[in-house]
Amino acid sequence: MNSQTDLRPAVVVIGASGGIGRAIARVAARDGGPVVLTARSIEGLNAAAAEVRDAGGEPFTFALDVLAHDTPAHVSEFLATHGLYCDVLVNSAGYGLRGAAIALPIDDQLGIVDLNIRALTELTLYFLPQMVARKRGGVINLSSVASFTPGPYMALYYASKGFVRSFSQAIHQEVSPSGVTVTCLAPGPVSTEFYATAGATHASMFTLLPKLDAQYVAEHAWRGFRSGRRLIIPGVSARLAVFAARLLPATILLPLIARLQRSGNDPCPCGSGKKYKKCCRAGHK
Ligand SMILES: NC(=O)c1ccc[n+]([C@@H]2O[C@H](COP(=O)([O-])OP(=O)(O)OC[C@H]3O[C@@H](n4cnc5c(N)ncnc54)[C@H](OP(=O)(O)O)[C@@H]3O)[C@@H](O)[C@H]2O)c1
């Protein structure tokens, strides 16, 4: 086992097999140091490792389900075995589900709480004290523009991202005097597997709104994190969406979001028990 002083600083990306996490790993790799890639898919991790190597970094892959028991301790053990410590933690693992909260399976919805909230919080609180003691490094937590409003037909997801933003910004305020940064990254729609996983590829919210490239989001995230930013909202359209969400009264905003996210197969909001497309949308109850 290495002594504390022998350990090298690593960027640890949770949710690195695809999407935004994988893109952040690629960008972080340009600094030339170790990048630890974690997710469940070994295939995705191997592909990410090749990209990190190409970008000039030193990849380490660790296949794990962050919902498993004692994840932070397992990550820590992996790091110590390889002579590394967690200098930067990127919490990008997360998912959403599109659909009426009363119709989606409860366990699947609670999985959002477990992954997007519990696992992210546990990892952050485990590694942050070590960063503060070293007076260096920090955390990038993936929130979303969804954090700025309640989100009918993606209720659990929007609520989870609201938690991430509030938590991340609060602890940034607590730890930033030590030189440690906690950055909340809040993108709008990004072209990744996220919408397919959420069952939202046909929702107007996804089809109508402009989507950013994951690489663009990652470049903004890394630059903003390195300059100590508390909140990053990449792209003009996302910043406009946040501005609108702050400006519009809930009586206008929430029906608008519901409309953008509802599908004809959701239960009709009138409570008839029929599908929306066979009930109120069809003009009869
Ligand atoms: N795409 C968007 O429009 C968008 C916008 C705003 C915010 N976000 C947020 O950005 C983050 C990344 O999303 P994305 O768009 O990159 O989605 P994605 O392409 O679906 O990537 C999700 C990543 O999380 C990993 N993951 C999921 N469950 C896991 C588990 N139990 N244990 C370990 N890893 C797990 C996945 O890997 P495995 O499946 O291999 O485990 C994958 O690497 C999420 O928190 C999402 O909410 C996305």
Coordinates of C-alpha atoms and ligand atoms in Angstrom, one line a residue:
M1 CA 0.0 0.0 0.0
N2 CA 1.3 3.5 -0.9
S3 CA 1.8 6.1 1.8
Q4 CA -0.5 9.2 1.6
T5 CA 2.4 11.3 0.1
D6 CA 3.0 8.9 -2.7
L7 CA -0.6 9.1 -4.0
R8 CA -1.3 10.9 -7.2
P9 CA -4.3 13.2 -7.8
A10 CA -7.0 11.7 -10.1
V11 CA -10.2 12.9 -11.7
V12 CA -12.9 10.4 -10.8
V13 CA -15.9 10.4 -13.2
I14 CA -19.0 8.5 -12.0
G15 CA -21.2 7.7 -15.0
A16 CA -18.3 7.8 -17.5
S17 CA -19.4 5.1 -20.0
G18 CA -21.4 7.6 -22.1
G19 CA -22.9 11.0 -22.6
I20 CA -21.8 14.0 -20.6
G21 CA -19.6 12.1 -18.1
R22 CA -17.6 10.5 -20.9
A23 CA -17.2 13.9 -22.6
I24 CA -16.0 15.5 -19.3
A25 CA -13.5 12.6 -18.9
R26 CA -12.1 13.3 -22.4
V27 CA -11.7 17.0 -21.6
A28 CA -10.2 16.4 -18.2
A29 CA -7.7 14.0 -19.8
R30 CA -6.0 16.9 -21.6
D31 CA -4.5 17.9 -18.3
G32 CA -2.4 14.7 -18.7
G33 CA -3.2 13.0 -15.3
P34 CA -5.0 9.9 -14.2
V35 CA -8.7 9.7 -15.0
V36 CA -10.8 7.0 -13.2
L37 CA -13.8 6.0 -15.2
T38 CA -16.7 4.3 -13.5
A39 CA -20.1 3.0 -14.7
R40 CA -21.8 -0.4 -15.1
S41 CA -21.1 -1.0 -18.8
I42 CA -17.6 -2.4 -19.4
E43 CA -17.9 -1.9 -23.1
G44 CA -18.7 1.8 -22.6
L45 CA -15.9 2.1 -20.1
N46 CA -13.3 0.6 -22.5
A47 CA -14.4 3.0 -25.2
A48 CA -14.1 5.9 -22.8
A49 CA -10.7 4.7 -21.7
A50 CA -9.4 4.7 -25.3
E51 CA -10.7 8.3 -25.7
V52 CA -9.0 9.4 -22.5
R53 CA -5.7 7.8 -23.7
D54 CA -6.0 9.6 -27.1
A55 CA -6.6 12.9 -25.3
G56 CA -3.4 12.5 -23.3
G57 CA -4.7 11.2 -20.0
E58 CA -4.0 8.0 -18.1
P59 CA -7.3 6.0 -17.9
F60 CA -8.3 3.6 -15.1
T61 CA -11.6 1.7 -15.5
F62 CA -13.7 0.5 -12.5
A63 CA -17.0 -1.2 -13.4
L64 CA -19.5 -0.6 -10.6
D65 CA -23.2 0.1 -9.9
V66 CA -23.1 3.2 -7.7
L67 CA -26.4 2.0 -6.2
A68 CA -24.5 -0.9 -4.6
H69 CA -23.7 -0.8 -0.9
D70 CA -20.6 1.1 0.2
T71 CA -19.8 2.6 -3.2
P72 CA -17.6 5.5 -1.8
A73 CA -15.5 3.0 0.2
H74 CA -15.1 0.7 -2.9
V75 CA -14.0 3.7 -5.1
S76 CA -11.6 4.8 -2.3
E77 CA -10.1 1.3 -2.1
F78 CA -9.7 1.2 -5.9
L79 CA -7.9 4.5 -5.9
A80 CA -5.6 3.5 -3.0
T81 CA -4.7 0.2 -4.8
H82 CA -3.6 2.2 -7.8
G83 CA -1.7 4.8 -5.9
L84 CA -4.3 7.5 -6.5
Y85 CA -6.6 9.9 -4.5
C86 CA -9.8 11.6 -5.6
D87 CA -8.8 15.2 -6.5
V88 CA -11.8 15.9 -8.7
L89 CA -15.1 14.1 -8.4
V90 CA -17.6 14.3 -11.3
N91 CA -21.1 13.0 -10.4
S92 CA -22.7 12.4 -13.8
A93 CA -24.6 9.1 -13.3
G94 CA -28.3 9.9 -13.4
Y95 CA -31.5 9.1 -15.1
G96 CA -35.1 10.4 -15.6
L97 CA -38.4 8.9 -16.4
R98 CA -41.1 10.6 -18.5
G99 CA -44.7 9.9 -17.7
A100 CA -47.4 10.6 -15.2
A101 CA -46.1 10.1 -11.6
I102 CA -49.4 8.2 -10.8
A103 CA -48.7 5.7 -13.6
L104 CA -45.0 5.1 -13.5
P105 CA -43.8 2.2 -11.3
I106 CA -43.0 3.5 -7.8
D107 CA -39.7 1.6 -7.5
D108 CA -38.4 3.0 -10.8
Q109 CA -39.2 6.5 -9.6
L110 CA -37.6 5.9 -6.3
G111 CA -34.5 4.7 -8.2
I112 CA -34.1 8.3 -9.4
V113 CA -34.0 9.4 -5.7
D114 CA -31.4 6.7 -5.0
L115 CA -29.1 7.5 -8.0
N116 CA -29.6 11.2 -8.7
I117 CA -29.8 12.3 -5.0
R118 CA -28.6 9.6 -2.5
A119 CA -25.6 8.2 -4.4
L120 CA -24.4 11.7 -5.5
T121 CA -24.8 13.1 -2.0
E122 CA -23.0 10.1 -0.4
L123 CA -20.0 10.3 -2.9
T124 CA -19.8 14.1 -2.5
L125 CA -19.8 14.0 1.3
Y126 CA -17.3 11.1 1.4
F127 CA -14.6 12.8 -0.7
L128 CA -15.2 16.5 0.0
P129 CA -13.6 16.5 3.5
Q130 CA -10.4 15.0 2.1
M131 CA -10.4 17.7 -0.6
V132 CA -10.8 20.5 2.0
A133 CA -8.0 19.0 4.2
R134 CA -5.7 19.1 1.1
K135 CA -7.1 22.6 0.1
R136 CA -7.4 21.5 -3.5
G137 CA -9.7 19.9 -6.0
G138 CA -13.5 19.8 -6.0
V139 CA -16.7 18.3 -7.3
I140 CA -18.8 18.7 -10.4
N141 CA -22.4 17.7 -9.8
L142 CA -24.8 17.2 -12.7
S143 CA -28.0 19.1 -12.2
S144 CA -30.1 20.5 -15.1
V145 CA -32.1 23.5 -16.3
A146 CA -34.9 21.2 -15.0
S147 CA -33.8 22.3 -11.5
F148 CA -35.3 25.7 -11.9
T149 CA -38.9 24.5 -12.0
P150 CA -41.2 21.7 -11.0
G151 CA -41.7 19.3 -14.0
P152 CA -45.1 17.7 -14.6
Y153 CA -44.7 14.3 -16.3
M154 CA -41.1 14.2 -15.2
A155 CA -41.8 15.1 -11.6
L156 CA -39.2 13.0 -9.8
Y157 CA -36.5 13.9 -12.2
Y158 CA -37.0 17.7 -12.0
A159 CA -37.3 17.4 -8.2
S160 CA -34.0 15.4 -8.0
K161 CA -32.2 18.1 -10.0
G162 CA -33.6 20.8 -7.8
F163 CA -32.0 19.0 -4.9
V164 CA -28.7 18.7 -6.6
R165 CA -28.5 22.4 -7.4
S166 CA -29.5 23.5 -4.0
F167 CA -27.2 21.1 -2.2
S168 CA -24.2 21.8 -4.5
Q169 CA -24.5 25.6 -4.3
A170 CA -24.9 25.5 -0.5
I171 CA -21.8 23.4 0.0
H172 CA -19.8 25.5 -2.5
Q173 CA -20.4 28.4 -0.2
E174 CA -19.2 26.3 2.8
V175 CA -16.0 25.0 1.3
S176 CA -14.8 27.6 -1.2
P177 CA -12.7 29.5 1.3
S178 CA -10.5 26.4 1.5
G179 CA -9.8 26.6 -2.2
V180 CA -12.1 23.7 -3.0
T181 CA -14.8 24.2 -5.7
V182 CA -18.2 22.6 -5.9
T183 CA -19.6 23.3 -9.3
C184 CA -23.2 22.7 -10.2
L185 CA -23.6 22.0 -14.0
A186 CA -27.1 22.7 -15.2
P187 CA -27.4 22.0 -19.0
G188 CA -30.6 22.1 -21.1
P189 CA -31.2 19.2 -23.5
V190 CA -28.0 17.4 -24.6
S191 CA -27.7 14.8 -27.3
T192 CA -27.1 11.6 -25.3
E193 CA -28.8 8.4 -24.4
F194 CA -30.6 10.2 -21.6
Y195 CA -33.9 10.8 -23.4
A196 CA -34.1 7.2 -24.7
T197 CA -33.5 5.9 -21.2
A198 CA -36.2 8.3 -19.9
G199 CA -38.7 7.2 -22.6
A200 CA -38.9 10.8 -23.7
T201 CA -37.6 10.8 -27.3
H202 CA -41.1 11.7 -28.6
A203 CA -41.9 14.3 -26.0
S204 CA -42.1 17.8 -27.5
M205 CA -39.7 19.0 -24.8
F206 CA -37.0 16.9 -26.6
T207 CA -38.1 17.2 -30.2
L208 CA -38.8 21.0 -30.2
L209 CA -36.0 22.4 -28.1
P210 CA -32.4 22.8 -29.4
K211 CA -30.0 20.2 -28.1
L212 CA -26.4 20.8 -27.2
D213 CA -23.5 18.5 -28.0
A214 CA -22.0 16.7 -24.9
Q215 CA -18.5 17.8 -25.9
Y216 CA -19.6 21.5 -25.8
V217 CA -21.2 21.0 -22.4
A218 CA -18.0 19.3 -21.1
E219 CA -15.7 22.0 -22.4
H220 CA -17.8 24.7 -20.5
A221 CA -18.0 22.5 -17.4
W222 CA -14.3 21.9 -17.1
R223 CA -13.3 25.5 -17.9
G224 CA -15.9 26.8 -15.4
F225 CA -14.9 24.3 -12.7
R226 CA -11.2 25.2 -13.1
S227 CA -12.0 28.9 -12.6
G228 CA -14.0 28.2 -9.4
R229 CA -17.6 28.7 -10.8
R230 CA -20.5 27.7 -8.5
L231 CA -23.1 27.3 -11.3
I232 CA -22.7 26.7 -15.0
I233 CA -25.5 26.8 -17.5
P234 CA -24.0 26.1 -20.9
G235 CA -25.6 27.6 -24.0
V236 CA -27.8 30.6 -24.7
S237 CA -31.0 28.6 -25.1
A238 CA -30.6 27.0 -21.7
R239 CA -30.0 30.4 -20.1
L240 CA -33.1 31.8 -21.8
A241 CA -35.1 28.8 -20.5
V242 CA -33.9 29.5 -16.9
F243 CA -34.8 33.2 -17.3
A244 CA -38.3 32.3 -18.6
A245 CA -38.8 29.8 -15.7
R246 CA -37.9 32.5 -13.2
L247 CA -40.1 35.1 -14.9
L248 CA -43.3 33.1 -15.6
P249 CA -45.9 32.5 -12.9
A250 CA -46.5 28.9 -12.1
T251 CA -50.0 29.1 -13.5
I252 CA -48.5 29.6 -16.9
L253 CA -45.2 27.7 -16.6
L254 CA -46.5 24.4 -15.2
P255 CA -49.3 23.8 -17.8
L256 CA -46.7 24.7 -20.5
I257 CA -44.2 22.1 -19.2
A258 CA -47.0 19.5 -18.9
R259 CA -48.0 20.2 -22.5
L260 CA -44.4 19.8 -23.7
Q261 CA -43.9 16.6 -21.8
R262 CA -47.3 14.8 -21.9
S263 CA -48.0 12.1 -24.4
G264 CA -51.3 10.8 -25.7
N265 CA -50.8 7.6 -23.8
D266 CA -50.6 9.2 -20.4
P267 CA -53.7 8.9 -18.1
C268 CA -56.1 11.8 -18.8
P269 CA -55.6 14.5 -16.2
C270 CA -59.4 14.7 -15.8
G271 CA -59.3 11.5 -13.8
S272 CA -61.5 9.5 -16.2
G273 CA -59.0 6.6 -16.1
K274 CA -58.8 6.7 -19.9
K275 CA -55.7 7.6 -22.0
Y276 CA -55.4 11.3 -22.7
K277 CA -55.6 10.8 -26.5
K278 CA -58.9 8.9 -26.1
C279 CA -60.4 11.4 -23.6
C280 CA -60.0 15.2 -23.3
R281 CA -57.6 15.5 -26.2
A282 CA -60.2 13.8 -28.4
G283 CA -62.7 16.3 -27.1
H284 CA -64.9 14.0 -25.0
K285 CA -64.7 12.5 -21.5
Ligands
LIG1 N1 -28.9 14.7 -21.6 C1 -29.5 15.7 -21.2 O1 -30.3 16.4 -21.9 C2 -29.2 16.2 -19.8 C3 -29.5 17.5 -19.5 C4 -29.3 18.0 -18.2 C5 -28.7 17.2 -17.2 N2 -28.4 15.9 -17.6 C6 -27.8 15.0 -16.5 O2 -26.5 14.7 -16.9 C7 -26.1 13.4 -16.3 C8 -25.6 12.5 -17.4 O3 -26.6 12.3 -18.3 P1 -26.3 11.9 -19.8 O4 -27.1 12.8 -20.7 O5 -24.9 11.8 -20.1 O6 -27.0 10.5 -19.8 P2 -26.5 9.1 -20.4 O7 -25.9 9.2 -21.7 O8 -27.7 8.1 -20.2 O9 -25.3 8.7 -19.3 C9 -25.6 8.3 -18.0 C10 -24.4 7.7 -17.4 O10 -24.7 7.3 -16.0 C11 -24.3 5.9 -15.9 N3 -25.1 5.3 -14.9 C12 -26.5 5.1 -14.9 N4 -26.8 4.4 -13.8 C13 -25.7 4.0 -13.2 C14 -25.5 3.3 -12.0 N5 -26.5 2.7 -11.3 N6 -24.2 3.1 -11.6 C15 -23.2 3.7 -12.3 N7 -23.3 4.4 -13.4 C16 -24.6 4.6 -13.8 C17 -24.4 5.3 -17.3 O11 -23.6 4.2 -17.4 P3 -24.0 2.7 -17.3 O12 -25.4 2.6 -18.0 O13 -22.9 2.0 -18.1 O14 -24.0 2.4 -15.9 C18 -23.9 6.5 -18.1 O15 -22.5 6.5 -18.1 C19 -27.4 12.9 -15.6 O16 -27.3 13.2 -14.3 C20 -28.5 13.7 -16.3 O17 -29.6 13.9 -15.4 C21 -28.6 15.4 -18.8

